């Protein structure tokens, strides 16, 4: 799976990149959401993992823009909250803007990997 990862905290970005690389995924990572959007416009990504509270073009704007340009990409929104916003509130709002899964920081590698798994069709829904 080819995944774009966006987080403005370099240490968090490095950790997420390591988690996903160790699991066999091809990762492109950036702390800059504008740069991420430009790369995502080129296509070829299966998933986006993005922090919600990022400077410049924030995670909500990024999710909305990516969802419009690539409706099939799998999006995982992550947040530890911020100065004036609890993580649970931020991430609950994000689902409305198009995220498929939400994760609260801090999270473990297995939680991130599980969040990137798309649901599979059951025999009932396939029929």
N, CA, C and O atoms as a GROMACS GRO file, in nm:
protein
  508
    1UNK      N    1   0.085  -0.117   0.000
    1UNK     CA    2   0.000   0.000   0.000
    1UNK      C    3   0.090   0.124   0.000
    1UNK      O    4   0.188   0.130   0.074
    2UNK      N    5   0.056   0.221  -0.082
    2UNK     CA    6   0.131   0.348  -0.088
    2UNK      C    7   0.054   0.451  -0.005
    2UNK      O    8  -0.062   0.480  -0.032
    3UNK      N    9   0.122   0.506   0.097
    3UNK     CA   10   0.055   0.592   0.194
    3UNK      C   11   0.127   0.726   0.206
    3UNK      O   12   0.250   0.732   0.216
    4UNK      N   13   0.049   0.835   0.206
    4UNK     CA   14   0.100   0.968   0.237
    4UNK      C   15   0.073   0.994   0.384
    4UNK      O   16  -0.039   0.974   0.432
    5UNK      N   17   0.176   1.037   0.456
    5UNK     CA   18   0.163   1.068   0.599
    5UNK      C   19   0.195   1.215   0.619
    5UNK      O   20   0.295   1.266   0.569
    6UNK      N   21   0.107   1.285   0.694
    6UNK     CA   22   0.126   1.427   0.719
    6UNK      C   23   0.111   1.454   0.868
    6UNK      O   24   0.007   1.424   0.928
    7UNK      N   25   0.215   1.510   0.927
    7UNK     CA   26   0.211   1.554   1.067
    7UNK      C   27   0.314   1.663   1.084
    7UNK      O   28   0.427   1.650   1.038
    8UNK      N   29   0.277   1.772   1.151
    8UNK     CA   30   0.369   1.884   1.166
    8UNK      C   31   0.475   1.861   1.273
    8UNK      O   32   0.568   1.940   1.286
    9UNK      N   33   0.462   1.755   1.351
    9UNK     CA   34   0.562   1.722   1.453
    9UNK      C   35   0.657   1.617   1.395
    9UNK      O   36   0.617   1.503   1.374
   10UNK      N   37   0.784   1.656   1.369
   10UNK     CA   38   0.879   1.563   1.306
   10UNK      C   39   0.896   1.430   1.380
   10UNK      O   40   0.911   1.326   1.316
   11UNK      N   41   0.895   1.432   1.514
   11UNK     CA   42   0.911   1.307   1.589
   11UNK      C   43   0.793   1.213   1.567
   11UNK      O   44   0.810   1.092   1.553
   12UNK      N   45   0.672   1.270   1.565
   12UNK     CA   46   0.553   1.189   1.540
   12UNK      C   47   0.555   1.137   1.397
   12UNK      O   48   0.523   1.020   1.373
   13UNK      N   49   0.593   1.221   1.304
   13UNK     CA   50   0.601   1.181   1.164
   13UNK      C   51   0.700   1.065   1.146
   13UNK      O   52   0.672   0.969   1.075
   14UNK      N   53   0.815   1.075   1.212
   14UNK     CA   54   0.915   0.968   1.205
   14UNK      C   55   0.861   0.838   1.264
   14UNK      O   56   0.885   0.730   1.209
   15UNK      N   57   0.789   0.847   1.374
   15UNK     CA   58   0.734   0.727   1.438
   15UNK      C   59   0.629   0.660   1.350
   15UNK      O   60   0.632   0.538   1.332
   16UNK      N   61   0.538   0.738   1.295
   16UNK     CA   62   0.435   0.683   1.207
   16UNK      C   63   0.499   0.620   1.083
   16UNK      O   64   0.459   0.512   1.040
   17UNK      N   65   0.597   0.688   1.027
   17UNK     CA   66   0.667   0.637   0.909
   17UNK      C   67   0.734   0.504   0.942
   17UNK      O   68   0.728   0.411   0.862
   18UNK      N   69   0.798   0.495   1.057
   18UNK     CA   70   0.862   0.369   1.098
   18UNK      C   71   0.758   0.258   1.117
   18UNK      O   72   0.779   0.146   1.072
   19UNK      N   73   0.646   0.289   1.184
   19UNK     CA   74   0.540   0.190   1.203
   19UNK      C   75   0.495   0.132   1.069
   19UNK      O   76   0.484   0.010   1.053
   20UNK      N   77   0.470   0.221   0.973
   20UNK     CA   78   0.415   0.177   0.845
   20UNK      C   79   0.520   0.109   0.757
   20UNK      O   80   0.490   0.011   0.689
   21UNK      N   81   0.641   0.160   0.759
   21UNK     CA   82   0.750   0.096   0.683
   21UNK      C   83   0.777  -0.044   0.734
   21UNK      O   84   0.796  -0.137   0.656
   22UNK      N   85   0.779  -0.059   0.867
   22UNK     CA   86   0.801  -0.191   0.928
   22UNK      C   87   0.692  -0.290   0.889
   22UNK      O   88   0.714  -0.411   0.891
   23UNK      N   89   0.575  -0.238   0.854
   23UNK     CA   90   0.463  -0.324   0.815
   23UNK      C   91   0.459  -0.347   0.664
   23UNK      O   92   0.364  -0.407   0.613
   24UNK      N   93   0.562  -0.300   0.593
   24UNK     CA   94   0.574  -0.330   0.451
   24UNK      C   95   0.510  -0.230   0.356
   24UNK      O   96   0.497  -0.258   0.237
   25UNK      N   97   0.469  -0.115   0.407
   25UNK     CA   98   0.405  -0.016   0.321
   25UNK      C   99   0.507   0.079   0.261
   25UNK      O  100   0.614   0.101   0.318
   26UNK      N  101   0.473   0.135   0.144
   26UNK     CA  102   0.555   0.238   0.081
   26UNK      C  103   0.504   0.373   0.132
   26UNK      O  104   0.387   0.406   0.116
   27UNK      N  105   0.594   0.450   0.194
   27UNK     CA  106   0.553   0.572   0.263
   27UNK      C  107   0.617   0.695   0.201
   27UNK      O  108   0.735   0.695   0.166
   28UNK      N  109   0.538   0.800   0.187
   28UNK     CA  110   0.588   0.934   0.161
   28UNK      C  111   0.537   1.017   0.277
   28UNK      O  112   0.419   1.010   0.312
   29UNK      N  113   0.626   1.097   0.336
   29UNK     CA  114   0.589   1.172   0.455
   29UNK      C  115   0.633   1.317   0.443
   29UNK      O  116   0.735   1.349   0.382
   30UNK      N  117   0.553   1.404   0.504
   30UNK     CA  118   0.585   1.546   0.504
   30UNK      C  119   0.522   1.613   0.625
   30UNK      O  120   0.421   1.568   0.678
   31UNK      N  121   0.586   1.723   0.668
   31UNK     CA  122   0.529   1.805   0.775
   31UNK      C  123   0.444   1.918   0.717
   31UNK      O  124   0.383   1.995   0.791
   32UNK      N  125   0.440   1.927   0.585
   32UNK     CA  126   0.376   2.039   0.517
   32UNK      C  127   0.251   1.991   0.442
   32UNK      O  128   0.260   1.913   0.347
   33UNK      N  129   0.136   2.037   0.486
   33UNK     CA  130   0.010   1.991   0.427
   33UNK      C  131  -0.011   2.041   0.284
   33UNK      O  132  -0.075   1.973   0.203
   34UNK      N  133   0.044   2.157   0.252
   34UNK     CA  134   0.032   2.209   0.115
   34UNK      C  135   0.112   2.119   0.021
   34UNK      O  136   0.065   2.083  -0.087
   35UNK      N  137   0.233   2.082   0.062
   35UNK     CA  138   0.315   1.989  -0.017
   35UNK      C  139   0.245   1.854  -0.032
   35UNK      O  140   0.247   1.795  -0.140
   36UNK      N  141   0.185   1.807   0.075
   36UNK     CA  142   0.112   1.679   0.070
   36UNK      C  143   0.000   1.686  -0.033
   36UNK      O  144  -0.018   1.592  -0.111
   37UNK      N  145  -0.075   1.796  -0.034
   37UNK     CA  146  -0.186   1.810  -0.128
   37UNK      C  147  -0.135   1.806  -0.272
   37UNK      O  148  -0.197   1.743  -0.358
   38UNK      N  149  -0.025   1.873  -0.298
   38UNK     CA  150   0.031   1.873  -0.434
   38UNK      C  151   0.070   1.732  -0.476
   38UNK      O  152   0.044   1.691  -0.590
   39UNK      N  153   0.133   1.658  -0.387
   39UNK     CA  154   0.172   1.520  -0.420
   39UNK      C  155   0.050   1.431  -0.439
   39UNK      O  156   0.046   1.348  -0.530
   40UNK      N  157  -0.051   1.450  -0.353
   40UNK     CA  158  -0.172   1.368  -0.361
   40UNK      C  159  -0.248   1.394  -0.491
   40UNK      O  160  -0.314   1.303  -0.543
   41UNK      N  161  -0.240   1.515  -0.544
   41UNK     CA  162  -0.307   1.546  -0.671
   41UNK      C  163  -0.250   1.464  -0.786
   41UNK      O  164  -0.320   1.438  -0.884
   42UNK      N  165  -0.125   1.423  -0.773
   42UNK     CA  166  -0.062   1.343  -0.878
   42UNK      C  167  -0.115   1.200  -0.880
   42UNK      O  168  -0.098   1.128  -0.978
   43UNK      N  169  -0.179   1.159  -0.770
   43UNK     CA  170  -0.239   1.026  -0.763
   43UNK      C  171  -0.142   0.918  -0.725
   43UNK      O  172  -0.025   0.943  -0.695
   44UNK      N  173  -0.192   0.796  -0.726
   44UNK     CA  174  -0.110   0.680  -0.696
   44UNK      C  175  -0.103   0.642  -0.548
   44UNK      O  176  -0.027   0.553  -0.512
   45UNK      N  177  -0.180   0.708  -0.465
   45UNK     CA  178  -0.180   0.677  -0.322
   45UNK      C  179  -0.303   0.596  -0.286
   45UNK      O  180  -0.412   0.620  -0.337
   46UNK      N  181  -0.283   0.500  -0.198
   46UNK     CA  182  -0.394   0.417  -0.150
   46UNK      C  183  -0.457   0.475  -0.025
   46UNK      O  184  -0.576   0.455   0.002
   47UNK      N  185  -0.375   0.549   0.053
   47UNK     CA  186  -0.424   0.599   0.181
   47UNK      C  187  -0.352   0.728   0.219
   47UNK      O  188  -0.242   0.758   0.173
   48UNK      N  189  -0.420   0.803   0.306
   48UNK     CA  190  -0.366   0.924   0.366
   48UNK      C  191  -0.382   0.912   0.516
   48UNK      O  192  -0.490   0.881   0.566
   49UNK      N  193  -0.273   0.936   0.589
   49UNK     CA  194  -0.278   0.945   0.735
   49UNK      C  195  -0.238   1.089   0.767
   49UNK      O  196  -0.126   1.130   0.737
   50UNK      N  197  -0.329   1.165   0.826
   50UNK     CA  198  -0.299   1.306   0.851
   50UNK      C  199  -0.340   1.352   0.989
   50UNK      O  200  -0.445   1.314   1.042
   51UNK      N  201  -0.254   1.434   1.046
   51UNK     CA  202  -0.288   1.503   1.170
   51UNK      C  203  -0.398   1.602   1.134
   51UNK      O  204  -0.407   1.647   1.020
   52UNK      N  205  -0.479   1.637   1.230
   52UNK     CA  206  -0.589   1.729   1.206
   52UNK      C  207  -0.544   1.874   1.227
   52UNK      O  208  -0.579   1.962   1.150
   53UNK      N  209  -0.466   1.895   1.332
   53UNK     CA  210  -0.425   2.031   1.366
   53UNK      C  211  -0.284   2.056   1.315
   53UNK      O  212  -0.185   2.030   1.384
   54UNK      N  213  -0.276   2.108   1.191
   54UNK     CA  214  -0.148   2.140   1.129
   54UNK      C  215  -0.154   2.285   1.082
   54UNK      O  216  -0.260   2.332   1.041
   55UNK      N  217  -0.041   2.356   1.086
   55UNK     CA  218  -0.042   2.494   1.038
   55UNK      C  219  -0.068   2.502   0.887
   55UNK      O  220  -0.066   2.401   0.817
   56UNK      N  221  -0.091   2.620   0.840
   56UNK     CA  222  -0.114   2.649   0.698
   56UNK      C  223  -0.247   2.589   0.652
   56UNK      O  224  -0.354   2.636   0.691
   57UNK      N  225  -0.240   2.487   0.574
   57UNK     CA  226  -0.356   2.417   0.517
   57UNK      C  227  -0.386   2.304   0.614
   57UNK      O  228  -0.323   2.199   0.605
   58UNK      N  229  -0.480   2.322   0.707
   58UNK     CA  230  -0.496   2.224   0.815
   58UNK      C  231  -0.553   2.091   0.769
   58UNK      O  232  -0.595   2.076   0.654
   59UNK      N  233  -0.553   1.995   0.860
   59UNK     CA  234  -0.596   1.860   0.827
   59UNK      C  235  -0.739   1.850   0.778
   59UNK      O  236  -0.770   1.766   0.693
   60UNK      N  237  -0.826   1.935   0.830
   60UNK     CA  238  -0.965   1.933   0.784
   60UNK      C  239  -0.971   1.975   0.638
   60UNK      O  240  -1.037   1.910   0.556
   61UNK      N  241  -0.902   2.083   0.604
   61UNK     CA  242  -0.900   2.128   0.465
   61UNK      C  243  -0.837   2.023   0.375
   61UNK      O  244  -0.885   1.998   0.264
   62UNK      N  245  -0.730   1.961   0.422
   62UNK     CA  246  -0.662   1.858   0.344
   62UNK      C  247  -0.756   1.740   0.318
   62UNK      O  248  -0.766   1.692   0.205
   63UNK      N  249  -0.823   1.693   0.421
   63UNK     CA  250  -0.916   1.581   0.406
   63UNK      C  251  -1.027   1.615   0.307
   63UNK      O  252  -1.059   1.535   0.220
   64UNK      N  253  -1.085   1.732   0.320
   64UNK     CA  254  -1.193   1.773   0.229
   64UNK      C  255  -1.144   1.780   0.084
   64UNK      O  256  -1.212   1.732  -0.007
   65UNK      N  257  -1.026   1.839   0.063
   65UNK     CA  258  -0.972   1.853  -0.072
   65UNK      C  259  -0.938   1.717  -0.132
   65UNK      O  260  -0.967   1.691  -0.249
   66UNK      N  261  -0.877   1.631  -0.052
   66UNK     CA  262  -0.839   1.498  -0.101
   66UNK      C  263  -0.964   1.416  -0.131
   66UNK      O  264  -0.969   1.345  -0.232
   67UNK      N  265  -1.064   1.424  -0.045
   67UNK     CA  266  -1.188   1.348  -0.066
   67UNK      C  267  -1.256   1.392  -0.196
   67UNK      O  268  -1.312   1.308  -0.268
   68UNK      N  269  -1.251   1.522  -0.228
   68UNK     CA  270  -1.312   1.570  -0.352
   68UNK      C  271  -1.234   1.522  -0.474
   68UNK      O  272  -1.295   1.482  -0.574
   69UNK      N  273  -1.102   1.524  -0.467
   69UNK     CA  274  -1.021   1.488  -0.584
   69UNK      C  275  -0.999   1.338  -0.598
   69UNK      O  276  -0.976   1.289  -0.709
   70UNK      N  277  -1.006   1.265  -0.488
   70UNK     CA  278  -0.984   1.121  -0.492
   70UNK      C  279  -1.079   1.053  -0.394
   70UNK      O  280  -1.039   1.020  -0.282
   71UNK      N  281  -1.204   1.033  -0.434
   71UNK     CA  282  -1.304   0.979  -0.342
   71UNK      C  283  -1.276   0.838  -0.292
   71UNK      O  284  -1.335   0.796  -0.193
   72UNK      N  285  -1.186   0.765  -0.358
   72UNK     CA  286  -1.160   0.626  -0.318
   72UNK      C  287  -1.041   0.609  -0.224
   72UNK      O  288  -1.017   0.498  -0.176
   73UNK      N  289  -0.967   0.716  -0.196
   73UNK     CA  290  -0.853   0.704  -0.107
   73UNK      C  291  -0.903   0.679   0.036
   73UNK      O  292  -1.004   0.735   0.078
   74UNK      N  293  -0.831   0.596   0.110
   74UNK     CA  294  -0.865   0.565   0.249
   74UNK      C  295  -0.800   0.670   0.336
   74UNK      O  296  -0.679   0.692   0.324
   75UNK      N  297  -0.875   0.737   0.423
   75UNK     CA  298  -0.821   0.846   0.504
   75UNK      C  299  -0.833   0.814   0.653
   75UNK      O  300  -0.941   0.783   0.703
   76UNK      N  301  -0.718   0.823   0.721
   76UNK     CA  302  -0.713   0.808   0.866
   76UNK      C  303  -0.672   0.942   0.924
   76UNK      O  304  -0.563   0.992   0.895
   77UNK      N  305  -0.758   1.001   1.006
   77UNK     CA  306  -0.730   1.128   1.072
   77UNK      C  307  -0.678   1.099   1.213
   77UNK      O  308  -0.731   1.013   1.283
   78UNK      N  309  -0.574   1.172   1.253
   78UNK     CA  310  -0.517   1.153   1.387
   78UNK      C  311  -0.507   1.288   1.458
   78UNK      O  312  -0.488   1.391   1.393
   79UNK      N  313  -0.519   1.286   1.590
   79UNK     CA  314  -0.502   1.410   1.666
   79UNK      C  315  -0.479   1.379   1.813
   79UNK      O  316  -0.530   1.282   1.868
   80UNK      N  317  -0.401   1.465   1.872
   80UNK     CA  318  -0.381   1.462   2.016
   80UNK      C  319  -0.453   1.579   2.081
   80UNK      O  320  -0.437   1.603   2.200
   81UNK      N  321  -0.531   1.651   2.002
   81UNK     CA  322  -0.599   1.770   2.051
   81UNK      C  323  -0.509   1.890   2.036
   81UNK      O  324  -0.403   1.882   1.974
   82UNK      N  325  -0.550   1.997   2.092
   82UNK     CA  326  -0.473   2.120   2.083
   82UNK      C  327  -0.502   2.206   2.203
   82UNK      O  328  -0.566   2.163   2.299
   83UNK      N  329  -0.454   2.326   2.196
   83UNK     CA  330  -0.467   2.418   2.309
   83UNK      C  331  -0.614   2.442   2.346
   83UNK      O  332  -0.648   2.452   2.464
   84UNK      N  333  -0.700   2.452   2.246
   84UNK     CA  334  -0.841   2.484   2.273
   84UNK      C  335  -0.939   2.376   2.225
   84UNK      O  336  -1.060   2.398   2.222
   85UNK      N  337  -0.886   2.261   2.187
   85UNK     CA  338  -0.973   2.158   2.129
   85UNK      C  339  -0.930   2.020   2.176
   85UNK      O  340  -0.815   1.980   2.156
   86UNK      N  341  -1.021   1.948   2.237
   86UNK     CA  342  -0.992   1.811   2.279
   86UNK      C  343  -0.985   1.721   2.157
   86UNK      O  344  -1.056   1.743   2.059
   87UNK      N  345  -0.900   1.620   2.163
   87UNK     CA  346  -0.882   1.528   2.050
   87UNK      C  347  -1.014   1.459   2.015
   87UNK      O  348  -1.044   1.442   1.897
   88UNK      N  349  -1.091   1.420   2.115
   88UNK     CA  350  -1.216   1.350   2.086
   88UNK      C  351  -1.312   1.440   2.009
   88UNK      O  352  -1.382   1.393   1.919
   89UNK      N  353  -1.317   1.568   2.043
   89UNK     CA  354  -1.403   1.662   1.972
   89UNK      C  355  -1.355   1.682   1.829
   89UNK      O  356  -1.433   1.676   1.734
   90UNK      N  357  -1.224   1.707   1.815
   90UNK     CA  358  -1.167   1.730   1.682
   90UNK      C  359  -1.192   1.612   1.590
   90UNK      O  360  -1.236   1.630   1.476
   91UNK      N  361  -1.165   1.494   1.638
   91UNK     CA  362  -1.177   1.377   1.552
   91UNK      C  363  -1.322   1.338   1.524
   91UNK      O  364  -1.352   1.283   1.418
   92UNK      N  365  -1.412   1.368   1.616
   92UNK     CA  366  -1.554   1.342   1.590
   92UNK      C  367  -1.602   1.429   1.475
   92UNK      O  368  -1.681   1.385   1.391
   93UNK      N  369  -1.555   1.553   1.471
   93UNK     CA  370  -1.592   1.644   1.362
   93UNK      C  371  -1.532   1.601   1.229
   93UNK      O  372  -1.592   1.620   1.124
   94UNK      N  373  -1.414   1.543   1.235
   94UNK     CA  374  -1.342   1.506   1.113
   94UNK      C  375  -1.418   1.402   1.031
   94UNK      O  376  -1.414   1.407   0.908
   95UNK      N  377  -1.485   1.310   1.095
   95UNK     CA  378  -1.558   1.207   1.021
   95UNK      C  379  -1.659   1.271   0.925
   95UNK      O  380  -1.683   1.220   0.816
   96UNK      N  381  -1.717   1.383   0.966
   96UNK     CA  382  -1.812   1.455   0.882
   96UNK      C  383  -1.744   1.504   0.754
   96UNK      O  384  -1.808   1.511   0.649
   97UNK      N  385  -1.617   1.538   0.762
   97UNK     CA  386  -1.544   1.592   0.647
   97UNK      C  387  -1.484   1.485   0.557
   97UNK      O  388  -1.422   1.518   0.456
   98UNK      N  389  -1.499   1.357   0.592
   98UNK     CA  390  -1.457   1.254   0.499
   98UNK      C  391  -1.354   1.154   0.545
   98UNK      O  392  -1.313   1.069   0.466
   99UNK      N  393  -1.311   1.159   0.670
   99UNK     CA  394  -1.216   1.058   0.717
   99UNK      C  395  -1.288   0.924   0.734
   99UNK      O  396  -1.404   0.919   0.776
  100UNK      N  397  -1.218   0.817   0.700
  100UNK     CA  398  -1.275   0.683   0.715
  100UNK      C  399  -1.254   0.629   0.855
  100UNK      O  400  -1.339   0.557   0.909
  101UNK      N  401  -1.141   0.664   0.915
  101UNK     CA  402  -1.108   0.619   1.051
  101UNK      C  403  -1.046   0.735   1.126
  101UNK      O  404  -0.990   0.827   1.067
  102UNK      N  405  -1.055   0.729   1.258
  102UNK     CA  406  -0.993   0.829   1.343
  102UNK      C  407  -0.912   0.759   1.452
  102UNK      O  408  -0.950   0.654   1.502
  103UNK      N  409  -0.798   0.820   1.486
  103UNK     CA  410  -0.713   0.769   1.592
  103UNK      C  411  -0.674   0.883   1.685
  103UNK      O  412  -0.647   0.994   1.640
  104UNK      N  413  -0.673   0.854   1.814
  104UNK     CA  414  -0.631   0.952   1.913
  104UNK      C  415  -0.486   0.926   1.950
  104UNK      O  416  -0.448   0.812   1.980
  105UNK      N  417  -0.404   1.031   1.948
  105UNK     CA  418  -0.264   1.019   1.989
  105UNK      C  419  -0.259   1.010   2.141
  105UNK      O  420  -0.339   1.076   2.207
  106UNK      N  421  -0.172   0.935   2.197
  106UNK     CA  422  -0.079   0.843   2.131
  106UNK      C  423  -0.149   0.712   2.095
  106UNK      O  424  -0.246   0.673   2.159
  107UNK      N  425  -0.100   0.645   1.993
  107UNK     CA  426  -0.154   0.515   1.953
  107UNK      C  427  -0.038   0.421   1.926
  107UNK      O  428   0.076   0.463   1.910
  108UNK      N  429  -0.070   0.293   1.922
  108UNK     CA  430   0.031   0.188   1.901
  108UNK      C  431   0.033   0.150   1.753
  108UNK      O  432  -0.059   0.181   1.678
  109UNK      N  433   0.138   0.082   1.714
  109UNK     CA  434   0.154   0.039   1.575
  109UNK      C  435   0.037  -0.046   1.527
  109UNK      O  436  -0.014  -0.025   1.417
  110UNK      N  437  -0.006  -0.140   1.609
  110UNK     CA  438  -0.116  -0.228   1.567
  110UNK      C  439  -0.247  -0.152   1.549
  110UNK      O  440  -0.329  -0.189   1.465
  111UNK      N  441  -0.268  -0.045   1.627
  111UNK     CA  442  -0.389   0.037   1.610
  111UNK      C  443  -0.386   0.110   1.475
  111UNK      O  444  -0.488   0.120   1.407
  112UNK      N  445  -0.269   0.161   1.439
  112UNK     CA  446  -0.255   0.232   1.312
  112UNK      C  447  -0.275   0.136   1.195
  112UNK      O  448  -0.346   0.168   1.099
  113UNK      N  449  -0.214   0.020   1.203
  113UNK     CA  450  -0.228  -0.080   1.096
  113UNK      C  451  -0.375  -0.122   1.082
  113UNK      O  452  -0.426  -0.135   0.970
  114UNK      N  453  -0.442  -0.142   1.194
  114UNK     CA  454  -0.584  -0.180   1.190
  114UNK      C  455  -0.669  -0.069   1.129
  114UNK      O  456  -0.764  -0.098   1.056
  115UNK      N  457  -0.637   0.056   1.158
  115UNK     CA  458  -0.713   0.169   1.103
  115UNK      C  459  -0.699   0.180   0.952
  115UNK      O  460  -0.786   0.235   0.885
  116UNK      N  461  -0.590   0.128   0.899
  116UNK     CA  462  -0.567   0.135   0.754
  116UNK      C  463  -0.634   0.022   0.677
  116UNK      O  464  -0.634   0.022   0.554
  117UNK      N  465  -0.690  -0.075   0.748
  117UNK     CA  466  -0.759  -0.186   0.680
  117UNK      C  467  -0.899  -0.144   0.641
  117UNK      O  468  -0.980  -0.103   0.724
  118UNK      N  469  -0.925  -0.156   0.513
  118UNK     CA  470  -1.060  -0.128   0.464
  118UNK      C  471  -1.150  -0.245   0.501
  118UNK      O  472  -1.106  -0.360   0.503
  119UNK      N  473  -1.275  -0.216   0.530
  119UNK     CA  474  -1.367  -0.326   0.555
  119UNK      C  475  -1.384  -0.409   0.428
  119UNK      O  476  -1.382  -0.355   0.317
  120UNK      N  477  -1.399  -0.538   0.444
  120UNK     CA  478  -1.419  -0.624   0.327
  120UNK      C  479  -1.567  -0.656   0.314
  120UNK      O  480  -1.639  -0.663   0.414
  121UNK      N  481  -1.609  -0.676   0.193
  121UNK     CA  482  -1.750  -0.709   0.169
  121UNK      C  483  -1.778  -0.849   0.219
  121UNK      O  484  -1.698  -0.941   0.200
  122UNK      N  485  -1.891  -0.865   0.284
  122UNK     CA  486  -1.934  -0.997   0.329
  122UNK      C  487  -2.014  -1.062   0.217
  122UNK      O  488  -2.047  -0.998   0.118
  123UNK      N  489  -2.043  -1.186   0.235
  123UNK     CA  490  -2.121  -1.258   0.135
  123UNK      C  491  -2.257  -1.192   0.113
  123UNK      O  492  -2.308  -1.189   0.002
  124UNK      N  493  -2.316  -1.137   0.224
  124UNK     CA  494  -2.446  -1.073   0.212
  124UNK      C  495  -2.438  -0.944   0.130
  124UNK      O  496  -2.525  -0.919   0.047
  125UNK      N  497  -2.334  -0.861   0.154
  125UNK     CA  498  -2.326  -0.735   0.082
  125UNK      C  499  -2.277  -0.756  -0.061
  125UNK      O  500  -2.304  -0.672  -0.147
  126UNK      N  501  -2.207  -0.864  -0.088
  126UNK     CA  502  -2.157  -0.891  -0.221
  126UNK      C  503  -2.269  -0.943  -0.312
  126UNK      O  504  -2.260  -0.929  -0.434
  127UNK      N  505  -2.372  -1.001  -0.255
  127UNK     CA  506  -2.479  -1.060  -0.333
  127UNK      C  507  -2.577  -0.958  -0.385
  127UNK      O  508  -2.673  -0.993  -0.453
   0.00000   0.00000   0.00000
